[in-house]
Structure formats: structure tokens, C-alpha cells
Coordinates of C-alpha atoms in Angstrom, one line a residue:
M1 CA 130.2 -95.0 -273.9
S2 CA 129.3 -95.9 -270.0
P3 CA 126.2 -97.2 -269.1
L4 CA 123.5 -94.8 -267.2
P5 CA 122.8 -95.4 -263.9
A6 CA 120.1 -97.1 -262.9
L7 CA 117.3 -95.4 -261.7
P8 CA 115.7 -95.8 -258.1
S9 CA 113.0 -98.2 -257.9
D10 CA 109.5 -97.4 -256.4
E11 CA 110.8 -99.5 -253.3
D12 CA 113.8 -97.4 -253.1
Q13 CA 112.3 -94.1 -253.1
R14 CA 109.6 -95.3 -250.3
S15 CA 112.1 -96.4 -248.3
A16 CA 113.9 -92.8 -248.6
Q17 CA 110.9 -91.1 -248.2
A18 CA 110.5 -93.3 -244.8
R19 CA 114.1 -92.3 -243.9
L20 CA 113.2 -88.8 -244.4
E21 CA 110.5 -88.5 -242.6
M22 CA 111.7 -90.4 -239.5
L23 CA 114.6 -88.0 -239.7
R24 CA 112.2 -85.0 -239.5
E25 CA 110.5 -86.5 -236.8
M26 CA 113.7 -87.1 -234.6
M27 CA 114.3 -83.2 -235.1
S28 CA 114.3 -81.2 -232.0
E29 CA 113.6 -78.2 -234.0
A30 CA 110.2 -78.0 -235.6
F31 CA 110.0 -78.2 -239.4
L32 CA 107.7 -76.8 -242.1
S33 CA 107.5 -76.8 -245.9
L34 CA 105.8 -74.5 -247.4
D35 CA 104.5 -74.0 -251.1
A36 CA 104.7 -70.4 -252.8
Q37 CA 101.5 -69.3 -251.2
G38 CA 102.6 -70.2 -247.8
R39 CA 100.1 -73.1 -247.4
I40 CA 101.9 -76.3 -245.3
L41 CA 103.2 -78.8 -247.3
E42 CA 104.9 -81.0 -245.0
L43 CA 105.7 -80.8 -241.2
N44 CA 106.6 -82.6 -238.4
G45 CA 105.2 -83.6 -234.8
R46 CA 107.6 -80.9 -233.3
A47 CA 105.8 -78.1 -235.3
A48 CA 102.2 -79.2 -234.7
S49 CA 102.9 -79.6 -231.2
M50 CA 104.5 -76.0 -230.7
L51 CA 101.3 -74.4 -232.8
G52 CA 99.1 -76.6 -230.5
I53 CA 97.4 -77.9 -233.4
P54 CA 97.0 -81.6 -234.9
I55 CA 99.1 -82.4 -238.0
E56 CA 96.2 -82.8 -240.2
Q57 CA 94.3 -79.6 -239.5
L58 CA 97.4 -77.8 -240.6
Q59 CA 98.6 -79.7 -244.0
G60 CA 97.6 -77.8 -247.0
Q61 CA 96.7 -74.4 -244.4
E62 CA 98.7 -71.2 -244.2
P63 CA 99.9 -71.1 -240.6
W64 CA 98.3 -67.8 -239.6
V65 CA 95.0 -68.9 -241.2
A66 CA 95.0 -72.1 -238.8
A67 CA 96.2 -70.4 -235.9
P68 CA 95.0 -66.8 -236.2
E69 CA 97.0 -65.9 -233.2
L70 CA 100.0 -65.7 -235.4
A71 CA 98.3 -63.1 -237.7
G72 CA 100.7 -59.9 -238.0
T73 CA 103.2 -61.3 -235.4
Q74 CA 106.8 -61.1 -236.5
L75 CA 107.3 -64.3 -237.3
H76 CA 104.1 -64.0 -240.0
E77 CA 105.8 -60.8 -241.2
R78 CA 109.2 -62.3 -241.7
L79 CA 107.8 -65.4 -243.1
M80 CA 105.7 -63.5 -245.8
A81 CA 108.9 -61.6 -246.7
A82 CA 110.9 -64.4 -247.3
L83 CA 108.2 -65.9 -249.5
A84 CA 108.4 -62.9 -251.6
S85 CA 111.9 -62.5 -252.3
R86 CA 112.9 -65.9 -252.1
E87 CA 115.8 -65.3 -249.7
G88 CA 116.9 -67.0 -246.9
A89 CA 116.7 -65.5 -243.6
R90 CA 117.6 -66.2 -239.8
F91 CA 116.0 -64.5 -236.8
L92 CA 114.3 -64.7 -233.4
A93 CA 110.5 -64.6 -233.2
E94 CA 108.2 -64.8 -230.1
L95 CA 105.2 -66.6 -230.3
P96 CA 101.8 -65.5 -228.8
S97 CA 102.4 -68.4 -226.0
R98 CA 106.0 -66.6 -225.1
T99 CA 107.8 -68.9 -226.6
W100 CA 111.0 -67.6 -228.0
L101 CA 111.9 -69.4 -231.3
D102 CA 115.6 -69.0 -233.3
V103 CA 113.7 -69.0 -237.1
T104 CA 115.8 -69.9 -240.2
V105 CA 114.6 -69.8 -243.2
R106 CA 115.9 -71.4 -246.7
A107 CA 114.1 -71.8 -250.6
V108 CA 114.5 -75.4 -251.6
G109 CA 113.2 -75.8 -255.1
E110 CA 109.8 -74.3 -255.5
E111 CA 109.4 -74.6 -251.6
T112 CA 110.4 -72.8 -248.6
W113 CA 111.8 -74.6 -245.5
V114 CA 111.2 -73.2 -242.3
L115 CA 113.5 -74.6 -239.1
A116 CA 112.4 -73.3 -235.9
A117 CA 114.4 -74.1 -232.6
D118 CA 112.8 -73.4 -229.3
V119 CA 115.3 -70.9 -227.6
T120 CA 112.9 -69.9 -224.7
R121 CA 115.2 -71.2 -221.7
R122 CA 118.6 -69.8 -223.6
R123 CA 116.3 -66.2 -223.9
L124 CA 115.4 -66.3 -220.5
A125 CA 118.5 -66.7 -219.3
E126 CA 120.1 -64.1 -221.7
S127 CA 117.2 -61.8 -220.2
E128 CA 118.0 -63.2 -216.4
V129 CA 121.6 -62.2 -217.0
A130 CA 120.9 -58.7 -218.4
R131 CA 118.7 -57.9 -216.0
T132 CA 121.3 -59.0 -213.2
E133 CA 124.1 -56.7 -215.0
E134 CA 121.9 -54.2 -215.1
R135 CA 121.0 -54.5 -211.3
F136 CA 124.8 -54.9 -210.5
R137 CA 125.5 -51.8 -212.8
Q138 CA 122.6 -49.4 -210.9
L139 CA 123.9 -51.1 -207.3
G140 CA 127.6 -49.7 -208.3
E141 CA 126.4 -46.4 -209.2
R142 CA 124.2 -46.3 -205.8
F143 CA 127.5 -47.1 -204.4
Q144 CA 129.7 -44.8 -205.7
V145 CA 127.2 -42.0 -205.2
A146 CA 127.1 -43.4 -201.4
L147 CA 130.9 -43.3 -201.4
D148 CA 131.1 -40.0 -202.8
S149 CA 128.4 -38.5 -200.6
A150 CA 130.4 -39.9 -197.8
Q151 CA 133.8 -38.7 -199.0
M152 CA 134.9 -42.3 -199.0
A153 CA 136.5 -44.6 -201.1
V154 CA 137.8 -48.5 -201.1
W155 CA 140.7 -50.1 -202.2
E156 CA 142.5 -53.6 -202.9
T157 CA 145.9 -54.5 -203.1
N158 CA 146.5 -58.3 -204.7
L159 CA 150.2 -58.9 -203.7
A160 CA 150.2 -62.0 -205.7
T161 CA 149.2 -60.4 -208.8
G162 CA 150.5 -57.0 -208.1
H163 CA 147.2 -55.6 -209.3
V164 CA 145.7 -52.6 -207.1
F165 CA 142.0 -52.0 -207.3
R166 CA 140.9 -48.3 -206.0
S167 CA 137.2 -46.9 -206.7
A168 CA 136.4 -43.7 -208.7
G169 CA 136.7 -41.4 -206.0
H170 CA 139.6 -42.6 -204.4
D171 CA 142.0 -40.3 -205.8
R172 CA 140.1 -37.3 -205.2
L173 CA 140.7 -37.9 -201.1
Y174 CA 143.9 -37.2 -202.1
G175 CA 143.3 -34.2 -204.0
Y176 CA 143.3 -34.8 -207.5
P177 CA 140.2 -33.9 -209.8
R178 CA 140.4 -36.5 -212.0
T179 CA 141.8 -40.4 -211.6
L180 CA 145.3 -41.2 -212.3
D181 CA 146.9 -43.4 -214.6
E182 CA 148.9 -45.2 -211.5
W183 CA 148.4 -45.2 -207.9
T184 CA 151.6 -46.4 -205.9
H185 CA 152.7 -46.8 -202.7
E186 CA 155.7 -44.6 -202.8
R187 CA 153.1 -42.0 -204.1
F188 CA 151.0 -42.5 -200.9
I189 CA 153.7 -41.9 -198.8
E190 CA 155.2 -39.0 -200.1
S191 CA 151.8 -37.5 -199.4
L192 CA 151.9 -38.3 -195.9
H193 CA 152.3 -35.4 -193.2
P194 CA 156.1 -35.8 -191.9
D195 CA 154.6 -36.0 -188.4
D196 CA 152.0 -39.0 -189.4
R197 CA 154.5 -41.0 -191.8
E198 CA 156.5 -43.0 -189.6
Q199 CA 153.4 -43.8 -187.8
V200 CA 151.9 -45.4 -191.0
Q201 CA 155.1 -46.8 -192.1
D202 CA 155.1 -49.0 -188.8
Q203 CA 151.6 -50.0 -189.3
L204 CA 152.4 -51.3 -192.6
G205 CA 155.3 -53.2 -191.8
A206 CA 153.2 -54.5 -188.6
V207 CA 151.1 -56.3 -191.5
F208 CA 154.1 -58.3 -192.8
A209 CA 155.9 -58.8 -189.4
N210 CA 153.2 -59.9 -187.1
D211 CA 149.7 -61.5 -187.5
V212 CA 147.9 -58.2 -187.9
D213 CA 144.4 -58.9 -189.5
S214 CA 143.3 -55.9 -189.4
Y215 CA 144.1 -52.1 -188.5
T216 CA 143.4 -48.5 -188.7
S217 CA 145.2 -45.6 -189.6
T218 CA 144.5 -42.1 -189.2
F219 CA 146.9 -39.5 -191.1
R220 CA 147.0 -36.3 -192.7
T221 CA 147.7 -35.8 -196.3
H222 CA 148.8 -33.3 -198.4
W223 CA 146.9 -32.3 -201.7
P224 CA 148.3 -30.6 -204.6
D225 CA 146.9 -27.2 -204.2
G226 CA 148.7 -26.9 -200.9
T227 CA 146.0 -27.6 -198.2
W228 CA 145.9 -30.7 -195.6
H229 CA 143.3 -32.8 -194.9
W230 CA 142.9 -35.8 -192.4
L231 CA 142.0 -39.6 -193.6
T232 CA 141.3 -42.6 -192.2
S233 CA 141.7 -46.1 -193.5
R234 CA 140.6 -49.1 -192.0
A235 CA 141.7 -52.4 -193.8
R236 CA 141.6 -56.3 -193.6
V237 CA 144.8 -58.3 -194.4
L238 CA 144.3 -61.6 -196.0
R239 CA 146.6 -64.6 -195.9
D240 CA 147.7 -68.1 -197.3
A241 CA 147.7 -71.1 -195.8
T242 CA 151.3 -70.3 -194.7
G243 CA 150.3 -66.9 -193.6
K244 CA 151.3 -65.0 -196.1
V245 CA 149.9 -62.0 -197.2
V246 CA 147.8 -62.6 -200.3
V247 CA 145.4 -59.3 -200.3
V248 CA 144.9 -56.1 -198.4
R249 CA 141.7 -54.4 -199.1
G250 CA 140.1 -51.5 -196.7
A251 CA 138.2 -48.5 -197.1
I252 CA 139.2 -44.5 -196.9
L253 CA 137.2 -42.2 -195.6
D254 CA 137.9 -38.1 -195.7
I255 CA 137.1 -36.8 -192.2
T256 CA 138.4 -33.4 -192.4
A257 CA 135.1 -32.1 -191.1
L258 CA 134.9 -34.3 -188.6
K259 CA 138.4 -33.1 -187.1
E260 CA 137.8 -29.3 -187.8
T261 CA 134.6 -30.0 -185.8
E262 CA 136.4 -31.8 -183.1
A263 CA 138.9 -28.7 -182.9
A264 CA 136.0 -26.4 -183.0
L265 CA 134.4 -28.4 -180.4
Q266 CA 137.5 -28.5 -178.1
E267 CA 137.9 -24.4 -179.0
A268 CA 134.5 -24.1 -177.7
V269 CA 135.0 -26.3 -174.1
R270 CA 138.1 -23.7 -173.6
T271 CA 136.2 -20.5 -174.4
R272 CA 133.4 -22.1 -172.0
D273 CA 135.8 -22.6 -169.5
D274 CA 137.5 -19.3 -170.0
F275 CA 134.1 -17.6 -169.9
L276 CA 132.8 -19.1 -167.2
S277 CA 136.0 -18.2 -164.8
L278 CA 136.0 -14.8 -166.5
A279 CA 132.2 -14.3 -165.3
S280 CA 132.6 -15.3 -162.2
H281 CA 135.5 -13.1 -161.6
E282 CA 133.6 -10.0 -163.1
L283 CA 130.3 -10.7 -161.2
R284 CA 132.4 -11.1 -158.2
T285 CA 134.2 -7.8 -158.5
P286 CA 131.1 -5.8 -158.3
L287 CA 129.5 -8.0 -155.2
T288 CA 132.9 -7.5 -153.6
S289 CA 132.5 -3.9 -153.7
L290 CA 128.7 -4.0 -152.6
R291 CA 129.5 -6.2 -149.6
L292 CA 132.4 -3.6 -148.6
Q293 CA 130.0 -0.7 -149.2
A294 CA 127.6 -2.0 -147.0
Q295 CA 130.5 -2.9 -144.3
L296 CA 131.5 0.9 -144.4
L297 CA 128.1 2.0 -144.1
R298 CA 127.4 -0.1 -141.3
R299 CA 130.6 0.9 -139.2
L300 CA 129.7 4.5 -140.3
G301 CA 126.4 3.8 -138.6
E302 CA 128.1 2.6 -135.8
S303 CA 130.9 4.8 -135.2
H304 CA 128.7 8.0 -135.8
P305 CA 125.0 7.1 -135.2
D306 CA 124.2 10.6 -135.5
E307 CA 125.7 11.0 -139.2
A308 CA 122.8 12.4 -141.4
L309 CA 122.1 10.0 -144.4
G310 CA 122.6 12.8 -146.8
S311 CA 125.7 13.6 -145.7
P312 CA 128.7 13.5 -148.0
K313 CA 130.1 10.4 -146.5
V314 CA 127.2 8.3 -146.5
L315 CA 126.4 10.0 -150.1
A316 CA 129.5 9.1 -151.7
K317 CA 129.4 5.3 -150.0
L318 CA 125.6 5.3 -151.8
E319 CA 127.0 6.9 -155.1
G320 CA 129.6 3.6 -155.1
T321 CA 126.6 1.1 -154.3
E322 CA 124.9 2.3 -156.9
R323 CA 127.4 2.2 -159.2
Q324 CA 128.6 -1.6 -158.8
L325 CA 125.0 -2.4 -158.9
R326 CA 124.4 -0.9 -162.4
R327 CA 127.4 -2.7 -163.3
L328 CA 126.0 -6.0 -162.0
G329 CA 122.8 -5.2 -163.7
A330 CA 124.6 -4.9 -166.8
L331 CA 127.0 -7.7 -166.7
V332 CA 123.3 -10.3 -165.9
D333 CA 121.7 -8.6 -168.9
N334 CA 124.6 -9.1 -171.0
L335 CA 124.2 -12.9 -170.3
L336 CA 120.6 -12.9 -170.4
D337 CA 120.7 -11.5 -173.6
V338 CA 123.2 -13.7 -175.0
G339 CA 120.7 -16.3 -174.3
R340 CA 117.9 -14.9 -176.0
I341 CA 120.0 -14.3 -179.4
R342 CA 120.9 -17.6 -179.2
T343 CA 117.3 -18.8 -179.2
G344 CA 115.9 -16.0 -181.2
K345 CA 113.9 -14.5 -178.6
L346 CA 115.6 -10.7 -178.1
D347 CA 112.5 -9.1 -178.4
F348 CA 112.3 -5.1 -179.6
H349 CA 109.5 -2.9 -178.9
F350 CA 110.0 -0.7 -181.5
S351 CA 108.3 3.3 -181.2
E352 CA 108.8 6.6 -182.8
G353 CA 111.1 9.1 -180.3
D354 CA 113.7 11.4 -180.1
L355 CA 117.1 9.3 -180.1
S356 CA 119.0 12.6 -179.4
A357 CA 117.3 12.8 -175.8
V358 CA 118.0 9.2 -175.1
V359 CA 121.7 9.5 -175.8
A360 CA 121.8 13.0 -173.7
D361 CA 120.4 11.0 -171.0
L362 CA 123.1 8.2 -171.2
V363 CA 126.0 10.8 -171.5
A364 CA 124.8 12.4 -168.1
R365 CA 124.5 9.5 -166.6
F366 CA 128.1 8.3 -167.3
G367 CA 129.2 11.6 -166.5
D368 CA 129.7 10.6 -162.5
E369 CA 131.6 7.2 -164.0
A370 CA 133.8 9.1 -165.9
R371 CA 134.5 11.2 -162.9
H372 CA 135.5 8.4 -161.2
T373 CA 137.8 6.9 -163.3
G374 CA 139.3 10.3 -163.9
V375 CA 138.4 10.4 -167.8
M376 CA 136.9 13.5 -169.7
L377 CA 133.6 12.6 -171.5
H378 CA 132.9 14.7 -174.3
A379 CA 129.7 14.6 -176.3
R380 CA 128.3 16.4 -179.0
V381 CA 124.1 15.7 -179.7
D382 CA 122.3 17.2 -182.5
G383 CA 118.6 17.8 -181.4
F384 CA 115.4 16.3 -182.3
I385 CA 116.8 13.2 -184.4
V386 CA 113.4 11.3 -184.5
G387 CA 112.8 8.0 -185.6
R388 CA 111.2 4.6 -184.8
F389 CA 113.7 2.5 -182.7
D390 CA 113.7 0.2 -179.0
R391 CA 114.6 2.5 -176.2
L392 CA 115.8 0.4 -173.9
R393 CA 118.0 -1.5 -176.5
M394 CA 119.4 2.0 -177.9
E395 CA 120.5 2.9 -174.4
Q396 CA 121.8 -0.7 -174.3
V397 CA 123.9 0.1 -177.3
V398 CA 125.3 3.8 -176.1
S399 CA 126.0 1.8 -172.5
N400 CA 127.9 -0.9 -173.8
L401 CA 129.9 1.4 -176.2
L402 CA 130.8 4.2 -174.0
S403 CA 131.7 1.5 -171.2
N404 CA 133.9 -0.1 -173.3
A405 CA 135.5 3.1 -173.9
L406 CA 135.9 4.0 -170.7
R407 CA 137.1 0.7 -169.9
Y408 CA 139.8 0.0 -172.3
G409 CA 140.6 4.0 -173.2
G410 CA 143.6 4.2 -170.8
G411 CA 142.3 7.0 -168.9
K412 CA 142.3 9.5 -172.0
P413 CA 139.6 11.4 -172.9
V414 CA 136.7 9.7 -174.6
H415 CA 134.4 11.8 -177.4
L416 CA 130.7 10.7 -178.4
S417 CA 128.8 12.2 -181.1
L418 CA 125.4 11.3 -182.5
M419 CA 124.7 13.7 -185.6
R420 CA 122.2 13.5 -188.9
H421 CA 124.5 11.7 -191.6
G422 CA 123.0 11.6 -195.5
S423 CA 119.9 10.0 -195.0
G424 CA 119.9 8.5 -191.7
I425 CA 122.0 8.6 -188.1
Q426 CA 125.6 8.3 -187.4
L427 CA 126.7 7.5 -183.6
L428 CA 130.7 7.7 -183.0
V429 CA 132.4 6.4 -179.8
R430 CA 135.9 7.4 -180.0
D431 CA 138.5 6.5 -177.4
A432 CA 142.4 7.3 -177.1
G433 CA 143.5 3.5 -175.9
P434 CA 145.6 1.1 -177.6
G435 CA 143.0 0.8 -180.5
V436 CA 141.8 -3.0 -182.5
P437 CA 144.3 -4.3 -185.0
E438 CA 142.7 -4.6 -188.2
K439 CA 143.0 -8.4 -188.1
D440 CA 140.4 -8.1 -185.1
R441 CA 138.1 -5.4 -186.5
D442 CA 135.6 -8.2 -187.5
R443 CA 136.2 -10.6 -184.4
V444 CA 135.8 -8.5 -182.0
F445 CA 132.0 -8.5 -182.5
E446 CA 131.9 -12.0 -182.0
R447 CA 130.7 -13.4 -178.7
F448 CA 133.4 -14.1 -175.7
T449 CA 135.9 -12.2 -178.2
Q450 CA 138.8 -10.4 -176.1
G451 CA 142.0 -9.2 -177.3
D452 CA 145.1 -8.8 -174.9
N453 CA 144.3 -5.3 -173.6
A454 CA 140.4 -6.6 -172.9
R455 CA 141.9 -9.4 -170.8
R456 CA 143.8 -6.7 -168.6
Q457 CA 140.9 -4.9 -168.3
G458 CA 138.2 -7.4 -167.7
G459 CA 134.8 -7.7 -169.3
M460 CA 133.3 -11.0 -170.8
G461 CA 133.5 -10.4 -174.5
L462 CA 129.7 -9.9 -175.0
G463 CA 129.1 -6.3 -175.1
L464 CA 130.0 -5.6 -178.8
Y465 CA 128.1 -9.0 -180.2
I466 CA 124.8 -7.9 -178.3
V467 CA 125.7 -4.4 -179.7
R468 CA 125.8 -5.8 -183.3
Q469 CA 122.9 -7.7 -182.6
I470 CA 120.7 -4.5 -181.8
V471 CA 121.9 -2.6 -184.7
E472 CA 121.4 -4.7 -187.2
A473 CA 117.8 -5.3 -185.9
H474 CA 117.3 -1.5 -186.5
S475 CA 118.6 -2.2 -190.0
G476 CA 122.0 -0.4 -189.5
R477 CA 125.7 -1.6 -189.4
I478 CA 128.6 -1.1 -187.0
H479 CA 132.2 -1.1 -187.5
V480 CA 135.1 -0.2 -185.7
E481 CA 138.4 1.9 -187.3
D482 CA 141.1 3.8 -186.1
S483 CA 141.1 7.2 -184.3
P484 CA 142.7 10.3 -185.2
G485 CA 145.9 10.3 -183.1
G486 CA 145.8 6.4 -181.9
G487 CA 142.6 4.7 -180.5
A488 CA 139.4 3.1 -181.7
T489 CA 136.5 4.7 -183.0
F490 CA 133.4 2.8 -183.0
V491 CA 130.9 3.8 -186.0
V492 CA 127.0 3.2 -185.8
E493 CA 124.9 3.9 -188.8
L494 CA 121.3 3.8 -188.5
P495 CA 118.4 4.6 -191.4
L496 CA 116.2 7.8 -190.1
Q497 CA 112.8 7.1 -190.8
A498 CA 112.2 9.3 -194.0
D499 CA 108.2 10.9 -192.8
A500 CA 109.5 11.3 -189.0
P501 CA 108.9 14.7 -188.2
Q502 CA 111.9 16.9 -187.0
P503 CA 110.7 19.5 -184.7
E504 CA 112.5 22.8 -184.6
V505 CA 115.8 22.9 -183.0
D506 CA 115.6 24.2 -179.1
S507 CA 118.9 26.2 -178.6
S508 CA 118.0 26.4 -174.8
R509 CA 118.8 22.7 -174.1
T510 CA 122.6 22.4 -174.0
N511 CA 122.9 18.8 -175.5
A512 CA 121.2 20.2 -178.3
N513 CA 123.6 22.2 -179.3
P514 CA 125.9 21.0 -181.9
S515 CA 128.8 22.5 -180.9
A516 CA 128.2 22.0 -176.8
T517 CA 130.6 19.8 -175.2
S518 CA 130.1 17.9 -172.1
N519 CA 133.1 17.4 -169.5
R520 CA 131.2 15.2 -167.0

């Protein structure tokens, strides 16, 4: 039977205890040994320093009693749970001093050992990394929002690795609602407009053939829905020490709206130039006629000094002068009204009145002009149509519509009618000219709009635009339709004031007779 091993001597035990105590003091972690009630049996200087209390004051005390600020903290709760369960645990805990601890708890015999490493710096570093990542995430989101708002995207091609990066909105600029699995150079080239493809390929070729460090390319791309869009791409080229292209990165922007605006501005400039040329011609025509009439009157006075002012010759010249003055005045009024409409200053003065009387007076005034041009003017005007309207503006509506009909009617009869229609009023002006194609029936009410026939007949393309503004200001509407047998019929529909008094019809007035026809 082998002999029993010798028991360590008291000196050996003291030596081992001394080595253990030295080891505890050399540890970078705080060490605590707790009894079943949580009282400190042993601890090292690191633990005392961490708690800020001398070792002798901690010995035999519960940590949260010796340092009341620990009571109720996570460290207190987790240690109490470990003492009760006698199970090991590892957790992070923050001291009131803002020190973070990585705590390990183990049951050793009747004791509970606690090791706590100060991980404050690591924790702060992790927190800073997390904050930095969050800032970069937010920055990326904001950058993407900015790119999307500007209809812009960024891209990068690494020729060394073959990797292609493109931001989230890149594929949308080529008409794809969702990001494609892959984007290739071939797909890009195929999307280009045939007229732009060669130029873009030449630019890309120059990147590799020459020392091009940056380039800008503007082109049209074909979307899957069949539409064309304008894009502009600006890129920079990065090369290695030998000059070989390594990376090409750039930004791409949708400039479709800009191109459309540019085209609209160019069209506006052309329209302006055409209008100025047309306006100068239109204004010159009555001025030339006025000058001619004045010269004829002067010659008549010189050659026939005894000619009476009321003689037929003089009256004819005066009538021609008055006719040209009216035309000149109408042209100037139209120009002024367009300016007022654009600035929102077209004024209206509504009052109650008889619209039939206004129309009848204008028909009478236009009778002379109709006779002068050899056109039969037929009018049917219901009597006493009372409502609230601006007299001068409604005169403008009727005058512009009649002037158009006489100018573009091809010398054929013109018909005007004003009648009650349902709960409102309907004004019709019909000619037998070439009519208005269906595709142009909305466009003729726009500013400076004229068809080929209008350009031959003169005019500035303002009359119908002003008419529509006036009619809509009276809560009405206007449209154009085909006339029976050919030509155009302009239809004005206006509401009739429900409570306006309607006097009895006076059959003695010719223009109040529904069947009356005026051949002036």
C-alpha cells in the first residue's frame, strides 16, 4: 500500500496564500469574493479603487451597503440573482461613475467570485462606431433623397476588378421602376438614340485612346415604355502609374424637363418674333389706309375746294377712315388686354342690362363692314335677355367673333344668333369658311395661335384668346364646332341670372323679333 502524500506545512500554505494574494493584486480585473449573504470576503486593490472605497472599509460589507450609489443598479440586481441561483453569469454593467464593466460571476465552493474588467474605452469606441455608422446611414439616405429629388444617380466602373457600382436611382433614369440584377455596357449602348450612339461611343473610345481625365456626354435614352428621355453624364477617369485606366466614376442627371423647357423657350422666341412681325404688319395696314384716306381728302379739297363736307365722295372717305380707326383701335385694345390678362389685371364692371340690345347694336355697326366686304350678315336676336354682365367686355366678345367670321368666312354669308337656351343664354356665330380642324379646336383659343388660313387672312391670334378669358370670367364657356354645310360655328354659353326681370317682348323692335333677319 503506497504511502499517503504529506500534508503541506503551515509555511507552504502561507507561501501559497501569499502567491494568491500577489496574483490578485497583479490582475487588471477587479476581484471580489462574496459569501452567501453577499458580504465581501476578499477583494483586490483594483476592486477597491473601482469602488472608490479603502479595502478595510469594504471587508465584511455588502458592496451596495458600503457604496449606497450601487443600490438598485443593474450590477446589484445581477449579483443578487447570481447569489440566489448559485449559477454563473456574464454581463455588462454601468457604474454610476459612467464606468462600464464586463462582469463574470462564478460559484466557487461556498463563495461567489466576481471578476470585473473595465471596458469603458471599448464601450465608448463601440458607441462611437455605432454613432458613426448611423451618421453615415443617415447621410447616405439624405444623399439618396437628394439624388432622387434631382433625378440624378452616381456610378463607378472598376476596370481592374470588373465591379460596377450604381446608386439606387440609376436604373430608374433608364425607365426601369426597380433595380435590375445586372447593368452592362451593351444594355447602355442599346438604349441610346441612334443619332446619339456614335458620339457617345467616340467619347468612350477617347478615354482609352487619349489622356482624357474627364468628359461630359449628353444623349437621349429609350425607355421600355417607348418614350425618349434626355440624360447628361459627367465622369472622371482614374489611371494607374502607367496611364492605364483603372476606374471611371461619374454622375448622371435627367435633363428631360430642362430640354423641354429649352425647346419651349425657343418656340416662345420664334412665336414672339413671328408675333412682332405679324403685329407690325397688322398695325401698318390700317395706318397705311388712314394715310391714304387723308391724302385723298387733301387732294379732293385741293382739286374741288367747293366740295361740301357731306358730299358722297367725302363721306365715303370718312367712312373708310372711321373703319380703319376702329380696326386700329381693336388691335391696340387686344394687345393691351393680353398684357392685362397675363398680369391678372383684366378688369370687369358687372351690371344688370339687356344683352340683346348690346348685340343688336353691334350687328348694326358691323353691317357697314359686311357691306364693304360683300358679305351678307344675318342676325337673329331674342329680345330682352336681361342678366348681369360687363357691357364693354361682351361687346368685345361679339366684335371679335364677328370680325373673325367676316375675315375667314371666304366672302360667304355670316349668321349670328342670340337666344335663351335652357337656363342660360347661347350666342352662335357661324361662317361658311374652311372651318377649324378637330385637332385645333382647343388650340385656337390659345395666345398667338393661327392656322394656315388665318395667316393668309391676317390677324394676330389674340381675339379668340381674349374672348375665352372674358367668357370664363362671366362663368360661361366657349367652343367651336362644324357648321352645317361646312365652316365653323363658335358657341358661347352664359348663365342667365335666375331672378333677373324679363320684360315683355316689344314686337315693334325689329331685332327683338325671333324671326328677324338683318342683311346689312
